[in-house]
Amino acid sequence: MEPQYIDDAMQDDNWIKVMQEELDQFQKNDVWKLVELPKGKKDVGAKWVFPNKLDENGKVVRNKTRLVAKGHSQQEGINYKDTYAPVAHLEVIHISLSLATYRNMKLHQMDVKSAFFNGIIQEKVYVEQPPEFESETLPYYVFELKKYLYGLKQAPRAWYEKLSSFLLKNGFEQGKVDTTLFSQKL
C-alpha cells in the first residue's frame, strides 16, 4: 500500500529506506545547502509522495518516494519569474510515429532519472527541510537550492532549456511547428 501521510510511511522500514535513498541522491547531486533563512525571504514547503513502481500486470515491483516542493506556495516575482515550458502536441507525436514506421526509422525515447536536477537554477529558492528528516542540530534552518526540485513551478522550463541547448549543440534540429521535436540526419 502507498502511504497517504508521512506518519504512515515512518512506520515501515522499507519506506524509510527509500526516503533516505532519495535524500542520498540529493547529497550526491549537490542539490542544496542548509542555511539560515535570510530576513524578508519565504521558504517553500516540501512534502513526500509515495508512488509504487508497478509491473505490466499491476503488481508492485518496488516502493518509490519523491520529495517535492509545494509549488502552489510560490509567488511570482519572489520565488520565480517564468514557468513556461513547451509541451509536445499529441498530433506531432502521432505523425512522427507514423512517419518513423513508414520509413523504418529509429526512434529513441529516454527517461532521465531526477531530470530536474539538471536544470540550472536562476533564482534564490529556499525549501523547508524534509518532514521527519530535519537536522537535529539546525532544525530551524532551510535548504537553499542549487538545483531544482520536482514541484517548483519553474523546474520544467529550466529542464527544457538545458535539454534543448544540449541537443542543438550536438547536431539536432529543432522543429519549426513543434519546438519539442528534435531530429538529426545521419
GROMACS .gro file of C-alpha atoms in nm:
model
  186
    1MET     CA    1   0.000   0.000   0.000
    2GLU     CA    2   0.114   0.352  -0.077
    3PRO     CA    3   0.112   0.559   0.241
    4GLN     CA    4  -0.103   0.870   0.229
    5TYR     CA    5   0.082   1.050   0.506
    6ILE     CA    6   0.442   1.073   0.628
    7ASP     CA    7   0.339   0.928   0.967
    8ASP     CA    8   0.221   0.611   0.793
    9ALA     CA    9   0.546   0.581   0.593
   10MET     CA   10   0.756   0.626   0.907
   11GLN     CA   11   0.601   0.305   1.046
   12ASP     CA   12   0.755   0.095   0.768
   13ASP     CA   13   1.131   0.039   0.737
   14ASN     CA   14   1.102  -0.012   0.359
   15TRP     CA   15   0.956   0.336   0.310
   16ILE     CA   16   1.214   0.490   0.543
   17LYS     CA   17   1.489   0.324   0.338
   18VAL     CA   18   1.364   0.469   0.006
   19MET     CA   19   1.320   0.814   0.161
   20GLN     CA   20   1.681   0.800   0.280
   21GLU     CA   21   1.790   0.687  -0.070
   22GLU     CA   22   1.614   0.992  -0.216
   23LEU     CA   23   1.798   1.221   0.025
   24ASP     CA   24   2.126   1.045  -0.055
   25GLN     CA   25   2.066   1.127  -0.425
   26PHE     CA   26   2.018   1.493  -0.328
   27GLN     CA   27   2.351   1.484  -0.146
   28LYS     CA   28   2.526   1.307  -0.435
   29ASN     CA   29   2.386   1.559  -0.687
   30ASP     CA   30   2.466   1.863  -0.467
   31VAL     CA   31   2.105   1.982  -0.480
   32TRP     CA   32   2.106   2.211  -0.177
   33LYS     CA   33   2.284   2.354   0.120
   34LEU     CA   34   2.150   2.410   0.471
   35VAL     CA   35   2.130   2.781   0.558
   36GLU     CA   36   1.952   3.019   0.788
   37LEU     CA   37   1.654   3.172   0.608
   38PRO     CA   38   1.751   3.530   0.514
   39LYS     CA   39   1.535   3.805   0.662
   40GLY     CA   40   1.248   3.903   0.436
   41LYS     CA   41   1.259   3.572   0.243
   42LYS     CA   42   0.997   3.298   0.246
   43ASP     CA   43   1.061   2.931   0.217
   44VAL     CA   44   0.865   2.688   0.003
   45GLY     CA   45   0.716   2.387   0.176
   46ALA     CA   46   0.819   2.030   0.097
   47LYS     CA   47   0.633   1.702   0.115
   48TRP     CA   48   0.692   1.336   0.048
   49VAL     CA   49   0.494   1.148  -0.215
   50PHE     CA   50   0.489   0.770  -0.220
   51PRO     CA   51   0.415   0.613  -0.558
   52ASN     CA   52   0.475   0.240  -0.605
   53LYS     CA   53   0.651   0.118  -0.918
   54LEU     CA   54   0.425  -0.140  -1.086
   55ASP     CA   55   0.496  -0.405  -1.348
   56GLU     CA   56   0.281  -0.458  -1.658
   57ASN     CA   57   0.038  -0.671  -1.453
   58GLY     CA   58  -0.011  -0.406  -1.188
   59LYS     CA   59   0.199  -0.589  -0.929
   60VAL     CA   60   0.417  -0.376  -0.702
   61VAL     CA   61   0.781  -0.410  -0.809
   62ARG     CA   62   0.928  -0.168  -0.557
   63ASN     CA   63   0.848   0.126  -0.334
   64LYS     CA   64   0.940   0.469  -0.467
   65THR     CA   65   0.936   0.803  -0.299
   66ARG     CA   66   0.999   1.156  -0.406
   67LEU     CA   67   1.050   1.472  -0.208
   68VAL     CA   68   0.866   1.751  -0.388
   69ALA     CA   69   0.836   2.121  -0.332
   70LYS     CA   70   0.491   2.261  -0.260
   71GLY     CA   71   0.498   2.480  -0.570
   72HIS     CA   72   0.149   2.613  -0.503
   73SER     CA   73   0.302   2.826  -0.226
   74GLN     CA   74   0.542   3.002  -0.465
   75GLN     CA   75   0.478   3.364  -0.555
   76GLU     CA   76   0.557   3.507  -0.898
   77GLY     CA   77   0.835   3.763  -0.881
   78ILE     CA   78   0.954   3.629  -0.547
   79ASN     CA   79   1.026   3.258  -0.597
   80TYR     CA   80   1.014   3.251  -0.977
   81LYS     CA   81   0.988   3.467  -1.287
   82ASP     CA   82   0.892   3.239  -1.575
   83THR     CA   83   0.727   2.898  -1.580
   84TYR     CA   84   0.661   2.838  -1.948
   85ALA     CA   85   0.787   2.508  -2.085
   86PRO     CA   86   0.668   2.379  -2.422
   87VAL     CA   87   0.473   2.056  -2.436
   88ALA     CA   88   0.469   1.819  -2.731
   89HIS     CA   89   0.148   1.824  -2.931
   90LEU     CA   90  -0.024   1.486  -2.944
   91GLU     CA   91  -0.074   1.521  -3.319
   92VAL     CA   92   0.301   1.566  -3.373
   93ILE     CA   93   0.371   1.252  -3.173
   94HIS     CA   94   0.119   1.055  -3.384
   95ILE     CA   95   0.260   1.186  -3.711
   96SER     CA   96   0.619   1.121  -3.600
   97LEU     CA   97   0.539   0.763  -3.505
   98SER     CA   98   0.354   0.704  -3.832
   99LEU     CA   99   0.637   0.854  -4.038
  100ALA     CA  100   0.901   0.654  -3.850
  101THR     CA  101   0.709   0.332  -3.907
  102TYR     CA  102   0.656   0.408  -4.276
  103ARG     CA  103   1.024   0.497  -4.333
  104ASN     CA  104   1.159   0.227  -4.100
  105MET     CA  105   1.337   0.494  -3.894
  106LYS     CA  106   1.485   0.453  -3.549
  107LEU     CA  107   1.318   0.646  -3.270
  108HIS     CA  108   1.469   0.698  -2.929
  109GLN     CA  109   1.283   0.775  -2.611
  110MET     CA  110   1.451   0.834  -2.281
  111ASP     CA  111   1.362   0.873  -1.920
  112VAL     CA  112   1.601   1.089  -1.723
  113LYS     CA  113   1.610   0.996  -1.357
  114SER     CA  114   1.596   1.309  -1.147
  115ALA     CA  115   1.565   1.521  -1.463
  116PHE     CA  116   1.502   1.847  -1.283
  117PHE     CA  117   1.836   1.823  -1.101
  118ASN     CA  118   1.987   1.904  -1.441
  119GLY     CA  119   1.817   2.242  -1.480
  120ILE     CA  120   2.023   2.548  -1.391
  121ILE     CA  121   1.855   2.741  -1.112
  122GLN     CA  122   1.813   3.112  -1.180
  123GLU     CA  123   1.655   3.235  -0.857
  124LYS     CA  124   1.730   3.204  -0.488
  125VAL     CA  125   1.481   2.945  -0.367
  126TYR     CA  126   1.460   2.823  -0.009
  127VAL     CA  127   1.282   2.500   0.081
  128GLU     CA  128   1.191   2.372   0.424
  129GLN     CA  129   1.370   2.063   0.548
  130PRO     CA  130   1.211   1.729   0.457
  131PRO     CA  131   0.943   1.624   0.705
  132GLU     CA  132   1.077   1.369   0.955
  133PHE     CA  133   1.434   1.421   0.830
  134GLU     CA  134   1.510   1.760   0.984
  135SER     CA  135   1.860   1.838   1.107
  136GLU     CA  136   1.895   1.765   1.478
  137THR     CA  137   2.147   2.046   1.526
  138LEU     CA  138   1.985   2.307   1.295
  139PRO     CA  139   1.612   2.227   1.292
  140TYR     CA  140   1.506   2.584   1.203
  141TYR     CA  141   1.734   2.616   0.902
  142VAL     CA  142   1.614   2.574   0.544
  143PHE     CA  143   1.771   2.445   0.226
  144GLU     CA  144   1.893   2.693  -0.032
  145LEU     CA  145   1.854   2.513  -0.362
  146LYS     CA  146   2.141   2.477  -0.605
  147LYS     CA  147   1.924   2.270  -0.838
  148TYR     CA  148   1.552   2.239  -0.894
  149LEU     CA  149   1.313   2.005  -0.716
  150TYR     CA  150   1.002   1.848  -0.860
  151GLY     CA  151   0.703   2.063  -0.780
  152LEU     CA  152   0.869   2.401  -0.835
  153LYS     CA  153   0.685   2.600  -1.099
  154GLN     CA  154   0.996   2.692  -1.298
  155ALA     CA  155   1.160   2.346  -1.298
  156PRO     CA  156   1.010   2.220  -1.628
  157ARG     CA  157   1.124   2.535  -1.811
  158ALA     CA  158   1.480   2.505  -1.680
  159TRP     CA  159   1.499   2.136  -1.774
  160TYR     CA  160   1.368   2.206  -2.125
  161GLU     CA  161   1.621   2.488  -2.177
  162LYS     CA  162   1.909   2.264  -2.070
  163LEU     CA  163   1.796   1.969  -2.283
  164SER     CA  164   1.723   2.172  -2.596
  165SER     CA  165   2.055   2.356  -2.567
  166PHE     CA  166   2.240   2.024  -2.545
  167LEU     CA  167   2.056   1.876  -2.844
  168LEU     CA  168   2.114   2.183  -3.062
  169LYS     CA  169   2.488   2.186  -2.976
  170ASN     CA  170   2.508   1.820  -3.079
  171GLY     CA  171   2.371   1.849  -3.431
  172PHE     CA  172   1.997   1.815  -3.377
  173GLU     CA  173   1.749   2.043  -3.550
  174GLN     CA  174   1.453   2.185  -3.362
  175GLY     CA  175   1.108   2.156  -3.517
  176LYS     CA  176   0.958   2.478  -3.650
  177VAL     CA  177   0.594   2.387  -3.581
  178ASP     CA  178   0.655   2.192  -3.260
  179THR     CA  179   0.968   2.310  -3.080
  180THR     CA  180   0.971   1.997  -2.863
  181LEU     CA  181   1.051   1.780  -3.166
  182PHE     CA  182   1.421   1.738  -3.237
  183SER     CA  183   1.561   1.542  -3.529
  184GLN     CA  184   1.905   1.455  -3.658
  185LYS     CA  185   2.001   1.349  -4.007
  186LEU     CA  186   2.253   1.068  -4.011
   0.00000   0.00000   0.00000
